[in-house]
CSV table of C-alpha atoms in Angstrom, one decimal:
chain,number,residue,atom,x,y,z
A,2,GLU,CA,-28.6,-74.0,-46.4
A,3,ARG,CA,-28.5,-73.5,-42.7
A,4,LYS,CA,-31.3,-75.3,-40.8
A,5,SER,CA,-33.4,-73.0,-38.6
A,6,ILE,CA,-32.6,-73.4,-34.9
A,7,ASN,CA,-35.4,-74.6,-32.6
A,8,SER,CA,-36.7,-71.4,-30.9
A,9,GLU,CA,-37.6,-73.1,-27.6
A,10,LEU,CA,-34.2,-74.7,-27.2
A,11,TRP,CA,-32.5,-71.4,-28.2
A,12,HIS,CA,-34.4,-69.5,-25.5
A,13,ALA,CA,-33.8,-72.3,-22.9
A,14,CYS,CA,-30.1,-71.9,-23.6
A,15,ALA,CA,-30.3,-68.1,-23.6
A,16,GLY,CA,-31.8,-68.1,-20.1
A,17,PRO,CA,-35.2,-67.5,-18.4
A,18,LEU,CA,-35.0,-63.7,-18.5
A,19,VAL,CA,-34.4,-63.4,-22.2
A,20,SER,CA,-37.3,-62.6,-24.5
A,21,LEU,CA,-36.6,-61.2,-28.0
A,22,PRO,CA,-38.9,-58.5,-29.3
A,23,PRO,CA,-41.1,-59.7,-32.3
A,24,VAL,CA,-40.3,-58.7,-35.8
A,25,GLY,CA,-42.2,-55.6,-36.9
A,26,SER,CA,-42.2,-54.1,-33.4
A,27,LEU,CA,-40.6,-50.9,-32.2
A,28,VAL,CA,-37.5,-51.1,-30.0
A,29,VAL,CA,-35.1,-48.8,-28.3
A,30,TYR,CA,-31.4,-49.5,-29.1
A,31,PHE,CA,-28.7,-48.4,-26.6
A,32,PRO,CA,-25.2,-48.3,-28.2
A,33,GLN,CA,-23.8,-47.9,-24.7
A,34,GLY,CA,-25.1,-51.3,-23.7
A,35,HIS,CA,-23.9,-52.8,-27.0
A,36,SER,CA,-20.4,-51.5,-26.1
A,37,GLU,CA,-20.7,-53.3,-22.8
A,38,GLN,CA,-21.3,-56.6,-24.6
A,39,VAL,CA,-18.2,-56.1,-26.7
A,40,ALA,CA,-16.2,-55.2,-23.6
A,41,ALA,CA,-17.4,-58.2,-21.7
A,42,SER,CA,-16.6,-60.6,-24.6
A,43,MET,CA,-13.1,-59.1,-24.9
A,44,GLN,CA,-12.5,-59.1,-21.1
A,45,LYS,CA,-11.9,-55.3,-21.2
A,46,GLU,CA,-13.2,-52.7,-18.9
A,47,THR,CA,-15.8,-50.3,-20.3
A,48,ASP,CA,-13.6,-47.4,-19.1
A,49,PHE,CA,-11.5,-48.0,-22.2
A,50,ILE,CA,-14.4,-47.8,-24.6
A,51,PRO,CA,-13.7,-45.1,-27.2
A,52,SER,CA,-16.2,-42.3,-27.6
A,53,TYR,CA,-18.0,-41.6,-30.9
A,54,PRO,CA,-19.3,-38.1,-31.6
A,55,ASN,CA,-22.8,-37.3,-32.7
A,56,LEU,CA,-24.3,-40.6,-31.8
A,57,PRO,CA,-27.5,-40.4,-29.5
A,58,SER,CA,-27.6,-42.4,-26.4
A,59,LYS,CA,-30.6,-44.2,-27.7
A,60,LEU,CA,-32.3,-44.9,-31.1
A,61,ILE,CA,-35.9,-45.7,-31.6
A,62,CYS,CA,-35.9,-48.4,-34.3
A,63,MET,CA,-38.1,-50.7,-36.2
A,64,LEU,CA,-37.1,-54.4,-35.8
A,65,HIS,CA,-37.1,-55.8,-39.3
A,66,ASN,CA,-35.5,-59.2,-38.8
A,67,VAL,CA,-34.3,-61.6,-36.1
A,68,THR,CA,-32.4,-64.9,-36.7
A,69,LEU,CA,-31.3,-67.3,-34.1
A,70,HIS,CA,-27.7,-68.8,-34.1
A,71,ALA,CA,-25.4,-71.0,-32.1
A,72,ASP,CA,-21.6,-71.1,-32.4
A,73,PRO,CA,-20.7,-74.5,-33.9
A,74,GLU,CA,-17.7,-74.9,-31.6
A,75,THR,CA,-19.0,-73.7,-28.3
A,76,ASP,CA,-22.9,-73.9,-28.7
A,77,GLU,CA,-23.0,-70.3,-27.5
A,78,VAL,CA,-26.3,-68.8,-28.6
A,79,TYR,CA,-26.7,-65.4,-30.2
A,80,ALA,CA,-29.2,-63.5,-32.2
A,81,GLN,CA,-28.8,-61.4,-35.3
A,82,MET,CA,-31.1,-58.4,-35.6
A,83,THR,CA,-31.7,-55.9,-38.3
A,84,LEU,CA,-32.8,-52.5,-37.0
A,85,GLN,CA,-33.8,-49.3,-38.8
A,86,PRO,CA,-34.0,-45.9,-36.9
A,87,VAL,CA,-37.4,-44.2,-37.3
A,88,ASN,CA,-38.4,-40.6,-36.8
A,89,LYS,CA,-42.1,-41.4,-36.7
A,90,TYR,CA,-44.2,-44.4,-36.2
A,91,ASP,CA,-47.9,-45.4,-36.3
A,92,LYS,CA,-50.2,-46.9,-33.7
A,93,GLU,CA,-50.0,-50.4,-35.3
A,94,ALA,CA,-46.2,-50.5,-34.7
A,95,LEU,CA,-46.7,-49.4,-31.1
A,96,LEU,CA,-49.4,-52.0,-30.4
A,97,ALA,CA,-47.1,-54.7,-31.9
A,98,SER,CA,-44.4,-53.6,-29.4
A,99,ASP,CA,-47.0,-53.8,-26.6
A,100,ILE,CA,-48.2,-57.3,-27.6
A,101,GLY,CA,-44.6,-58.5,-27.7
A,102,LEU,CA,-44.2,-57.9,-24.0
A,103,LYS,CA,-46.7,-60.7,-23.2
A,104,GLN,CA,-45.1,-63.3,-25.4
A,105,SER,CA,-42.8,-65.9,-23.7
A,106,ARG,CA,-40.9,-68.4,-25.7
A,107,GLN,CA,-39.4,-70.2,-22.7
A,108,PRO,CA,-40.2,-74.0,-22.8
A,109,ALA,CA,-42.6,-75.2,-20.1
A,110,GLU,CA,-41.0,-78.7,-19.9
A,111,PHE,CA,-37.3,-78.5,-19.2
A,112,PHE,CA,-34.6,-79.1,-16.6
A,113,CYS,CA,-31.1,-77.7,-16.3
A,114,LYS,CA,-28.2,-79.1,-14.2
A,115,THR,CA,-24.7,-77.9,-13.5
A,116,LEU,CA,-22.3,-80.7,-14.1
A,117,THR,CA,-20.4,-82.2,-11.2
A,118,ALA,CA,-16.9,-83.8,-11.4
A,119,SER,CA,-18.5,-87.3,-11.5
A,120,ASP,CA,-20.9,-86.2,-14.3
A,121,THR,CA,-17.9,-85.4,-16.5
A,122,SER,CA,-15.6,-88.3,-15.6
A,123,THR,CA,-14.8,-90.7,-18.3
A,124,HIS,CA,-16.0,-93.8,-16.4
A,125,GLY,CA,-19.1,-92.3,-14.9
A,126,GLY,CA,-22.5,-91.2,-16.2
A,127,PHE,CA,-24.8,-88.3,-15.9
A,128,SER,CA,-26.9,-88.4,-12.7
A,129,VAL,CA,-30.4,-87.0,-13.5
A,130,PRO,CA,-32.5,-85.6,-10.7
A,131,ARG,CA,-35.5,-87.9,-10.1
A,132,ARG,CA,-38.2,-85.3,-10.7
A,133,ALA,CA,-36.5,-84.1,-13.8
A,134,ALA,CA,-36.2,-87.6,-15.3
A,135,GLU,CA,-39.9,-88.3,-14.5
A,136,LYS,CA,-41.0,-85.0,-16.0
A,137,ILE,CA,-39.0,-84.8,-19.2
A,138,PHE,CA,-38.0,-88.4,-20.1
A,139,PRO,CA,-40.4,-91.0,-21.4
A,140,PRO,CA,-41.6,-93.3,-18.5
A,141,LEU,CA,-39.4,-96.4,-17.8
A,142,ASP,CA,-40.8,-99.9,-17.7
A,143,PHE,CA,-40.3,-100.9,-14.1
A,144,SER,CA,-41.1,-104.5,-14.8
A,145,MET,CA,-37.6,-104.7,-16.3
A,146,GLN,CA,-34.7,-105.3,-14.0
A,147,PRO,CA,-33.0,-102.9,-14.1
A,148,PRO,CA,-35.4,-100.5,-15.8
A,149,ALA,CA,-33.7,-99.0,-18.8
A,150,GLN,CA,-34.4,-97.4,-22.2
A,151,GLU,CA,-32.7,-95.7,-25.1
A,152,LEU,CA,-33.1,-91.9,-25.3
A,153,VAL,CA,-32.6,-89.9,-28.5
A,154,ALA,CA,-32.1,-86.1,-28.3
A,155,LYS,CA,-31.1,-83.4,-30.8
A,156,ASP,CA,-28.9,-80.4,-30.1
A,157,LEU,CA,-29.0,-76.8,-31.4
A,158,HIS,CA,-27.3,-77.9,-34.6
A,159,ASP,CA,-29.8,-80.7,-35.2
A,160,ASN,CA,-27.2,-83.4,-34.4
A,161,THR,CA,-28.7,-86.5,-32.9
A,162,TRP,CA,-27.4,-88.0,-29.6
A,163,THR,CA,-28.3,-91.4,-28.2
A,164,PHE,CA,-28.0,-92.2,-24.5
A,165,ARG,CA,-28.9,-95.2,-22.4
A,166,HIS,CA,-31.2,-94.2,-19.5
A,167,ILE,CA,-31.1,-96.6,-16.6
A,168,TYR,CA,-32.5,-96.6,-13.1
A,169,ARG,CA,-30.1,-98.4,-10.7
A,170,GLY,CA,-27.7,-98.0,-7.8
A,171,GLN,CA,-28.0,-97.8,-4.0
A,172,PRO,CA,-29.9,-95.7,-3.4
A,173,LYS,CA,-31.5,-96.0,-6.8
A,174,ARG,CA,-31.1,-93.1,-9.2
A,175,HIS,CA,-31.6,-92.1,-12.8
A,176,LEU,CA,-28.4,-92.2,-14.9
A,177,LEU,CA,-27.5,-91.6,-18.5
A,178,THR,CA,-24.6,-94.1,-19.3
A,179,THR,CA,-23.7,-95.3,-22.8
A,180,GLY,CA,-23.3,-92.4,-25.1
A,181,TRP,CA,-22.9,-89.8,-22.4
A,182,SER,CA,-19.0,-89.7,-22.2
A,183,VAL,CA,-18.9,-89.3,-26.0
A,184,PHE,CA,-21.2,-86.3,-25.7
A,185,VAL,CA,-19.1,-84.8,-22.9
A,186,SER,CA,-15.8,-85.2,-24.8
A,187,THR,CA,-17.2,-84.0,-28.1
A,188,LYS,CA,-18.7,-80.9,-26.6
A,189,ARG,CA,-15.6,-80.4,-24.4
A,190,LEU,CA,-17.6,-80.1,-21.2
A,191,PHE,CA,-16.2,-79.6,-17.7
A,192,ALA,CA,-17.5,-79.6,-14.2
A,193,GLY,CA,-19.3,-76.3,-13.7
A,194,ASP,CA,-20.8,-76.2,-17.2
A,195,SER,CA,-24.5,-76.9,-17.5
A,196,VAL,CA,-26.6,-79.2,-19.6
A,197,LEU,CA,-30.3,-78.8,-20.2
A,198,PHE,CA,-33.0,-81.1,-21.6
A,199,ILE,CA,-36.3,-79.8,-22.9
A,200,ARG,CA,-39.4,-81.4,-24.3
A,201,ASP,CA,-40.7,-79.0,-27.0
A,202,GLU,CA,-44.2,-78.4,-28.2
A,203,LYS,CA,-43.9,-81.4,-30.6
A,204,SER,CA,-42.8,-83.6,-27.6
A,205,GLN,CA,-39.3,-84.0,-29.1
A,206,LEU,CA,-36.4,-84.3,-26.7
A,207,LEU,CA,-33.8,-81.6,-27.2
A,208,LEU,CA,-30.6,-80.8,-25.3
A,209,GLY,CA,-28.3,-77.8,-25.0
A,210,THR,CA,-25.2,-76.8,-23.1
A,211,ARG,CA,-24.0,-73.6,-21.3
A,212,ARG,CA,-20.4,-72.8,-20.6
A,213,ALA,CA,-19.3,-71.7,-17.2
A,214,ASN,CA,-17.7,-68.2,-17.2
A,215,ARG,CA,-14.1,-69.4,-17.7
A,216,GLN,CA,-11.3,-67.0,-18.7
A,217,GLN,CA,-11.0,-67.2,-22.4
A,218,PRO,CA,-7.6,-66.9,-24.1
A,219,ALA,CA,-7.1,-63.4,-25.4
A,220,LEU,CA,-7.4,-62.8,-29.1
A,221,SER,CA,-4.3,-62.0,-31.0
A,222,SER,CA,-4.0,-58.2,-31.6
A,223,SER,CA,-3.4,-59.1,-35.3
A,224,VAL,CA,-6.9,-60.6,-35.5
A,225,ILE,CA,-9.0,-57.7,-34.3
A,226,SER,CA,-8.7,-55.2,-31.4
A,227,SER,CA,-11.4,-54.2,-28.9
A,228,ASP,CA,-11.2,-50.6,-30.0
A,229,SER,CA,-11.8,-51.6,-33.6
A,230,MET,CA,-14.9,-53.6,-32.6
A,231,HIS,CA,-16.3,-50.7,-30.6
A,232,ILE,CA,-15.6,-48.1,-33.3
A,233,GLY,CA,-17.2,-50.4,-35.8
A,234,ILE,CA,-20.5,-50.9,-34.0
A,235,LEU,CA,-20.7,-47.2,-33.0
A,236,ALA,CA,-19.9,-46.0,-36.6
A,237,ALA,CA,-22.6,-48.4,-38.0
A,238,ALA,CA,-25.2,-47.0,-35.5
A,239,ALA,CA,-24.2,-43.4,-36.2
A,240,HIS,CA,-24.4,-43.9,-40.0
A,241,ALA,CA,-27.9,-45.5,-39.6
A,242,ALA,CA,-29.1,-42.7,-37.3
A,243,ALA,CA,-28.0,-40.1,-39.8
A,244,ASN,CA,-29.5,-41.8,-42.8
A,245,ASN,CA,-32.4,-43.7,-41.3
A,246,SER,CA,-30.9,-46.8,-42.9
A,247,PRO,CA,-30.9,-50.4,-41.6
A,248,PHE,CA,-28.0,-51.8,-39.6
A,249,THR,CA,-27.2,-55.2,-38.2
A,250,ILE,CA,-26.3,-56.1,-34.6
A,251,PHE,CA,-25.5,-59.3,-32.8
A,252,TYR,CA,-26.9,-59.9,-29.3
A,253,ASN,CA,-25.3,-62.6,-27.1
A,254,PRO,CA,-27.5,-63.1,-24.0
A,255,ARG,CA,-24.9,-65.1,-22.0
A,256,ALA,CA,-22.1,-62.6,-22.6
A,257,SER,CA,-24.1,-59.4,-22.4
A,258,PRO,CA,-24.4,-57.8,-19.0
A,259,SER,CA,-27.9,-56.6,-19.9
A,260,GLU,CA,-30.3,-56.4,-22.9
A,261,PHE,CA,-29.6,-53.4,-25.0
A,262,VAL,CA,-32.5,-53.7,-27.4
A,263,ILE,CA,-35.6,-53.0,-25.4
A,264,PRO,CA,-39.3,-53.1,-26.6
A,265,LEU,CA,-40.5,-49.5,-26.9
A,266,ALA,CA,-43.6,-50.4,-24.9
A,267,LYS,CA,-41.4,-51.6,-22.0
A,268,PHE,CA,-39.3,-48.4,-22.2
A,269,ASN,CA,-42.3,-46.1,-22.2
A,270,LYS,CA,-43.8,-47.9,-19.3
A,271,ALA,CA,-40.6,-47.5,-17.3
A,272,MET,CA,-40.5,-43.8,-18.2
A,273,TYR,CA,-43.8,-43.3,-16.4
A,274,THR,CA,-42.3,-44.7,-13.1
A,275,GLN,CA,-41.8,-42.1,-10.5
A,276,VAL,CA,-38.3,-42.8,-9.2
A,277,SER,CA,-36.7,-41.2,-6.2
A,278,LEU,CA,-33.9,-41.8,-3.8
A,279,GLY,CA,-34.8,-44.4,-1.2
A,280,MET,CA,-37.3,-46.1,-3.5
A,281,ARG,CA,-37.7,-49.8,-2.9
A,282,PHE,CA,-37.8,-52.2,-5.8
A,283,ARG,CA,-37.5,-55.9,-6.8
A,284,MET,CA,-35.4,-57.2,-9.7
A,285,MET,CA,-35.4,-60.6,-11.3
A,286,PHE,CA,-32.2,-62.7,-11.6
A,287,GLU,CA,-31.4,-66.1,-13.0
A,288,THR,CA,-30.6,-68.9,-10.5
A,289,GLU,CA,-28.0,-71.6,-11.0
A,290,GLU,CA,-30.5,-74.2,-12.3
A,291,SER,CA,-32.1,-71.7,-14.8
A,292,GLY,CA,-34.9,-70.6,-12.5
A,293,VAL,CA,-35.6,-67.0,-11.5
A,294,ARG,CA,-35.5,-65.2,-8.2
A,295,ARG,CA,-36.4,-61.7,-7.1
A,296,TYR,CA,-33.9,-59.7,-5.1
A,297,MET,CA,-34.9,-56.6,-3.1
A,298,GLY,CA,-33.0,-53.4,-3.3
A,299,THR,CA,-33.1,-49.6,-2.7
A,300,ILE,CA,-32.3,-46.7,-5.1
A,301,THR,CA,-29.3,-44.9,-3.7
A,302,GLY,CA,-28.5,-42.5,-6.5
A,303,ILE,CA,-29.6,-41.2,-9.9
A,304,SER,CA,-26.8,-40.1,-12.2
A,305,ASP,CA,-25.2,-40.7,-15.6
A,306,LEU,CA,-23.1,-43.8,-15.8
A,307,ASP,CA,-20.7,-42.0,-18.2
A,308,PRO,CA,-21.5,-38.3,-18.1
A,309,VAL,CA,-18.7,-37.5,-20.6
A,310,ARG,CA,-19.4,-39.9,-23.5
A,311,TRP,CA,-23.1,-40.6,-22.8
A,312,LYS,CA,-24.7,-37.6,-21.2
A,313,ASN,CA,-28.3,-37.8,-20.1
A,314,SER,CA,-28.5,-41.5,-21.0
A,315,GLN,CA,-31.1,-43.7,-19.2
A,316,TRP,CA,-28.7,-46.7,-19.5
A,317,ARG,CA,-27.8,-47.8,-15.9
A,318,ASN,CA,-28.5,-44.4,-14.5
A,319,LEU,CA,-29.8,-45.8,-11.2
A,320,GLN,CA,-27.3,-46.6,-8.4
A,321,VAL,CA,-28.7,-49.3,-6.1
A,322,GLY,CA,-28.0,-51.1,-2.9
A,323,TRP,CA,-29.1,-54.7,-2.3
A,324,ASP,CA,-30.7,-56.1,0.9
A,325,GLU,CA,-28.8,-59.3,1.2
A,326,SER,CA,-25.1,-59.5,2.2
A,327,THR,CA,-24.7,-62.4,-0.2
A,328,ALA,CA,-25.8,-60.1,-3.1
A,329,GLY,CA,-22.2,-59.2,-3.9
A,330,GLU,CA,-22.6,-60.3,-7.5
A,331,ARG,CA,-25.5,-58.1,-8.1
A,332,PRO,CA,-24.8,-55.0,-10.2
A,333,SER,CA,-24.4,-51.6,-8.5
A,334,ARG,CA,-26.1,-49.8,-11.4
A,335,VAL,CA,-29.3,-50.8,-13.2
A,336,SER,CA,-31.7,-49.4,-15.8
A,337,ILE,CA,-35.2,-48.3,-14.8
A,338,TRP,CA,-36.9,-50.8,-17.1
A,339,ASP,CA,-35.1,-53.7,-15.3
A,340,ILE,CA,-36.8,-53.0,-11.9
A,341,GLU,CA,-40.2,-53.5,-10.4
A,342,PRO,CA,-41.2,-50.7,-7.9
A,343,VAL,CA,-42.5,-52.2,-4.7
A,344,ILE,CA,-45.0,-49.5,-4.0
A,345,THR,CA,-47.7,-48.7,-6.6
A,346,PRO,CA,-46.7,-45.4,-8.3
A,347,PHE,CA,-49.3,-42.6,-8.3
A,348,TYR,CA,-49.4,-39.3,-10.0
A,349,ILE,CA,-50.5,-35.9,-8.6
A,350,CYS,CA,-52.3,-34.4,-11.5
A,351,PRO,CA,-52.5,-30.6,-11.6
A,352,PRO,CA,-55.8,-28.8,-11.7
A,353,PRO,CA,-57.4,-28.4,-15.2
A,354,PHE,CA,-56.2,-24.8,-15.7
A,355,PHE,CA,-55.1,-23.4,-19.0
A,356,ARG,CA,-53.4,-26.1,-21.1
A,357,PRO,CA,-51.2,-24.8,-23.9
A,358,ARG,CA,-51.7,-26.5,-27.3
A,359,PHE,CA,-48.8,-28.3,-28.9
A,360,PRO,CA,-48.7,-28.6,-32.7
A,361,LYS,CA,-49.4,-32.2,-33.9
A,362,GLN,CA,-46.2,-34.1,-34.5
A,363,PRO,CA,-45.7,-35.9,-37.8
A,364,GLY,CA,-46.4,-39.6,-37.7
A,365,MET,CA,-48.6,-39.6,-34.6
A,366,PRO,CA,-52.2,-40.9,-35.1
A,367,ASP,CA,-55.2,-38.7,-34.9
A,368,ASP,CA,-57.1,-41.1,-32.6
A,369,GLU,CA,-55.4,-41.1,-29.2
A,370,SER,CA,-57.6,-43.8,-27.7
A,371,ASP,CA,-55.7,-46.7,-29.3
A,372,ILE,CA,-52.4,-45.6,-27.9
A,373,GLU,CA,-54.0,-44.9,-24.5
A,374,ASN,CA,-55.5,-48.3,-24.4
A,375,ALA,CA,-52.1,-49.8,-25.2
A,376,PHE,CA,-50.6,-48.0,-22.3
A,377,LYS,CA,-53.4,-49.0,-20.0
A,378,ARG,CA,-52.6,-52.6,-20.8
A,379,ALA,CA,-48.9,-52.0,-20.2
A,380,MET,CA,-49.7,-50.1,-16.9
A,381,PRO,CA,-52.8,-51.6,-15.3
A,382,TRP,CA,-52.0,-49.9,-12.0
A,383,LEU,CA,-53.0,-46.5,-13.4
A,384,GLY,CA,-56.7,-47.4,-13.9
A,385,ASP,CA,-59.4,-45.1,-15.0
A,386,ASP,CA,-59.4,-43.1,-11.8
A,387,PHE,CA,-56.0,-41.6,-12.5
A,388,GLY,CA,-56.9,-40.4,-16.0
A,389,MET,CA,-54.5,-41.4,-18.8
A,390,LYS,CA,-54.7,-38.1,-20.4
A,391,ASP,CA,-53.5,-36.4,-17.3
A,392,ALA,CA,-50.7,-38.9,-16.3
A,393,PRO,CA,-48.0,-37.1,-18.3
A,394,SER,CA,-49.2,-33.8,-16.9
A,395,SER,CA,-48.0,-34.8,-13.5
A,396,ILE,CA,-44.5,-34.8,-15.0
A,397,PHE,CA,-44.7,-32.2,-17.8
A,398,PRO,CA,-47.7,-29.9,-17.2
A,399,GLY,CA,-49.8,-29.3,-20.2
A,400,LEU,CA,-48.8,-32.4,-22.2
A,401,SER,CA,-51.3,-35.1,-23.3
A,402,LEU,CA,-50.1,-38.7,-23.6
A,403,VAL,CA,-49.6,-38.6,-27.4
A,404,GLN,CA,-47.8,-35.2,-27.2
A,405,TRP,CA,-45.5,-36.5,-24.5
A,406,MET,CA,-44.7,-39.6,-26.6
A,407,SER,CA,-44.1,-37.4,-29.7
A,408,MET,CA,-41.7,-35.2,-27.9
A,409,GLN,CA,-39.9,-38.2,-26.4
A,410,GLN,CA,-39.2,-39.8,-29.8
A,411,ASN,CA,-37.8,-36.5,-31.0
A,412,ASN,CA,-35.8,-35.9,-27.8
A,413,GLN,CA,-37.7,-32.6,-27.2
A,414,PHE,CA,-38.4,-32.6,-23.4
A,415,PRO,CA,-39.4,-29.5,-21.4
A,416,ALA,CA,-37.9,-29.2,-17.9
A,417,ALA,CA,-39.5,-31.6,-15.4
A,418,GLN,CA,-41.0,-30.4,-12.2
A,419,SER,CA,-40.9,-31.6,-8.6
A,420,GLY,CA,-37.7,-33.5,-9.1
A,421,PHE,CA,-39.1,-36.2,-11.4
A,422,PHE,CA,-36.5,-38.0,-13.5
A,423,PRO,CA,-33.5,-36.0,-12.3
A,424,SER,CA,-31.2,-37.2,-15.0
A,425,MET,CA,-33.7,-38.7,-17.5
A,426,VAL,CA,-34.8,-35.6,-19.3
């Protein structure tokens, strides 16, 4: 029986921006983004992705199960998720999605280092940054000369590794010596790869690896083709959408250009954002040593990424420009839920004239206050002064919040006014 992977170590290896939705919550699945992951893993341009008829650009699903995995050969982390499309949902499921936004499984005590040539040489050791060693490793006995100790750490597969930790040299530095070269050769690590150590909630020392983005050898066409993989995932999603049946996907956070399973609360929050050309925003990116940094940018266009195969999709429908000339590696297209508007959005609510009544949609709760409270927590900038019941009316006159959500989940949108969401409706 496979041992369960330590969640903190898995998330540390996945990266600081990865946060999986909790089981039992509502998510939005984008097959277009799933296709991007397949294309990236096969080193194939997304222009060659085959189309699949009658598959919506997004599916609202219940997340039934999540299991964490790591490839036994490469230590590459991935997650297996079981999703089931839903036509209706209750307030409990929506609240679970909202609560999931506030949960972080990233370890508090960790460090990550990109390996240098000396770190991976057969006769050297691993040079540990002083602050990292003092923060993560047990304290050395400086009455010894030289101060040294034995460290024991476990990897993603629960294998135990033993290293000698010593403080020596001129100038003095922390080194891992005995046992380190065995670890490097066994894991087949090279300069440019990364190693991270964490101390989990039980104070256990754990370590993981990340591969640099090296060109992988192409798979033999006799094994499986890129087109076959794409058609397979799209067919599974289309069958699930038609029958409301569960389907399974695999998410690889290091290979995927972006998350394609988004918490519904996060998606709904983004749909309330008033976007326009020239709008300023921030976006979080991972730094080399597994930190995070915000980059500033401007929205330069709003259009479908693929108007033929995925018309009116919210996936990467924002064209953006970045402030810094060094931001060449930043994407030229992003999705609205990935960005943080710099200015506080506000809504111009129409006067309380005649409001047409919409029939109650199946599956929506009678009591609107619970859902409105969930959205207030997700969007604190609205406040009571703006009036939650009138917020959707600034976009679609005559709609209450619950009515707007109900129409959204059934893809029944009226025409927007004043240029809101030019290609999102």
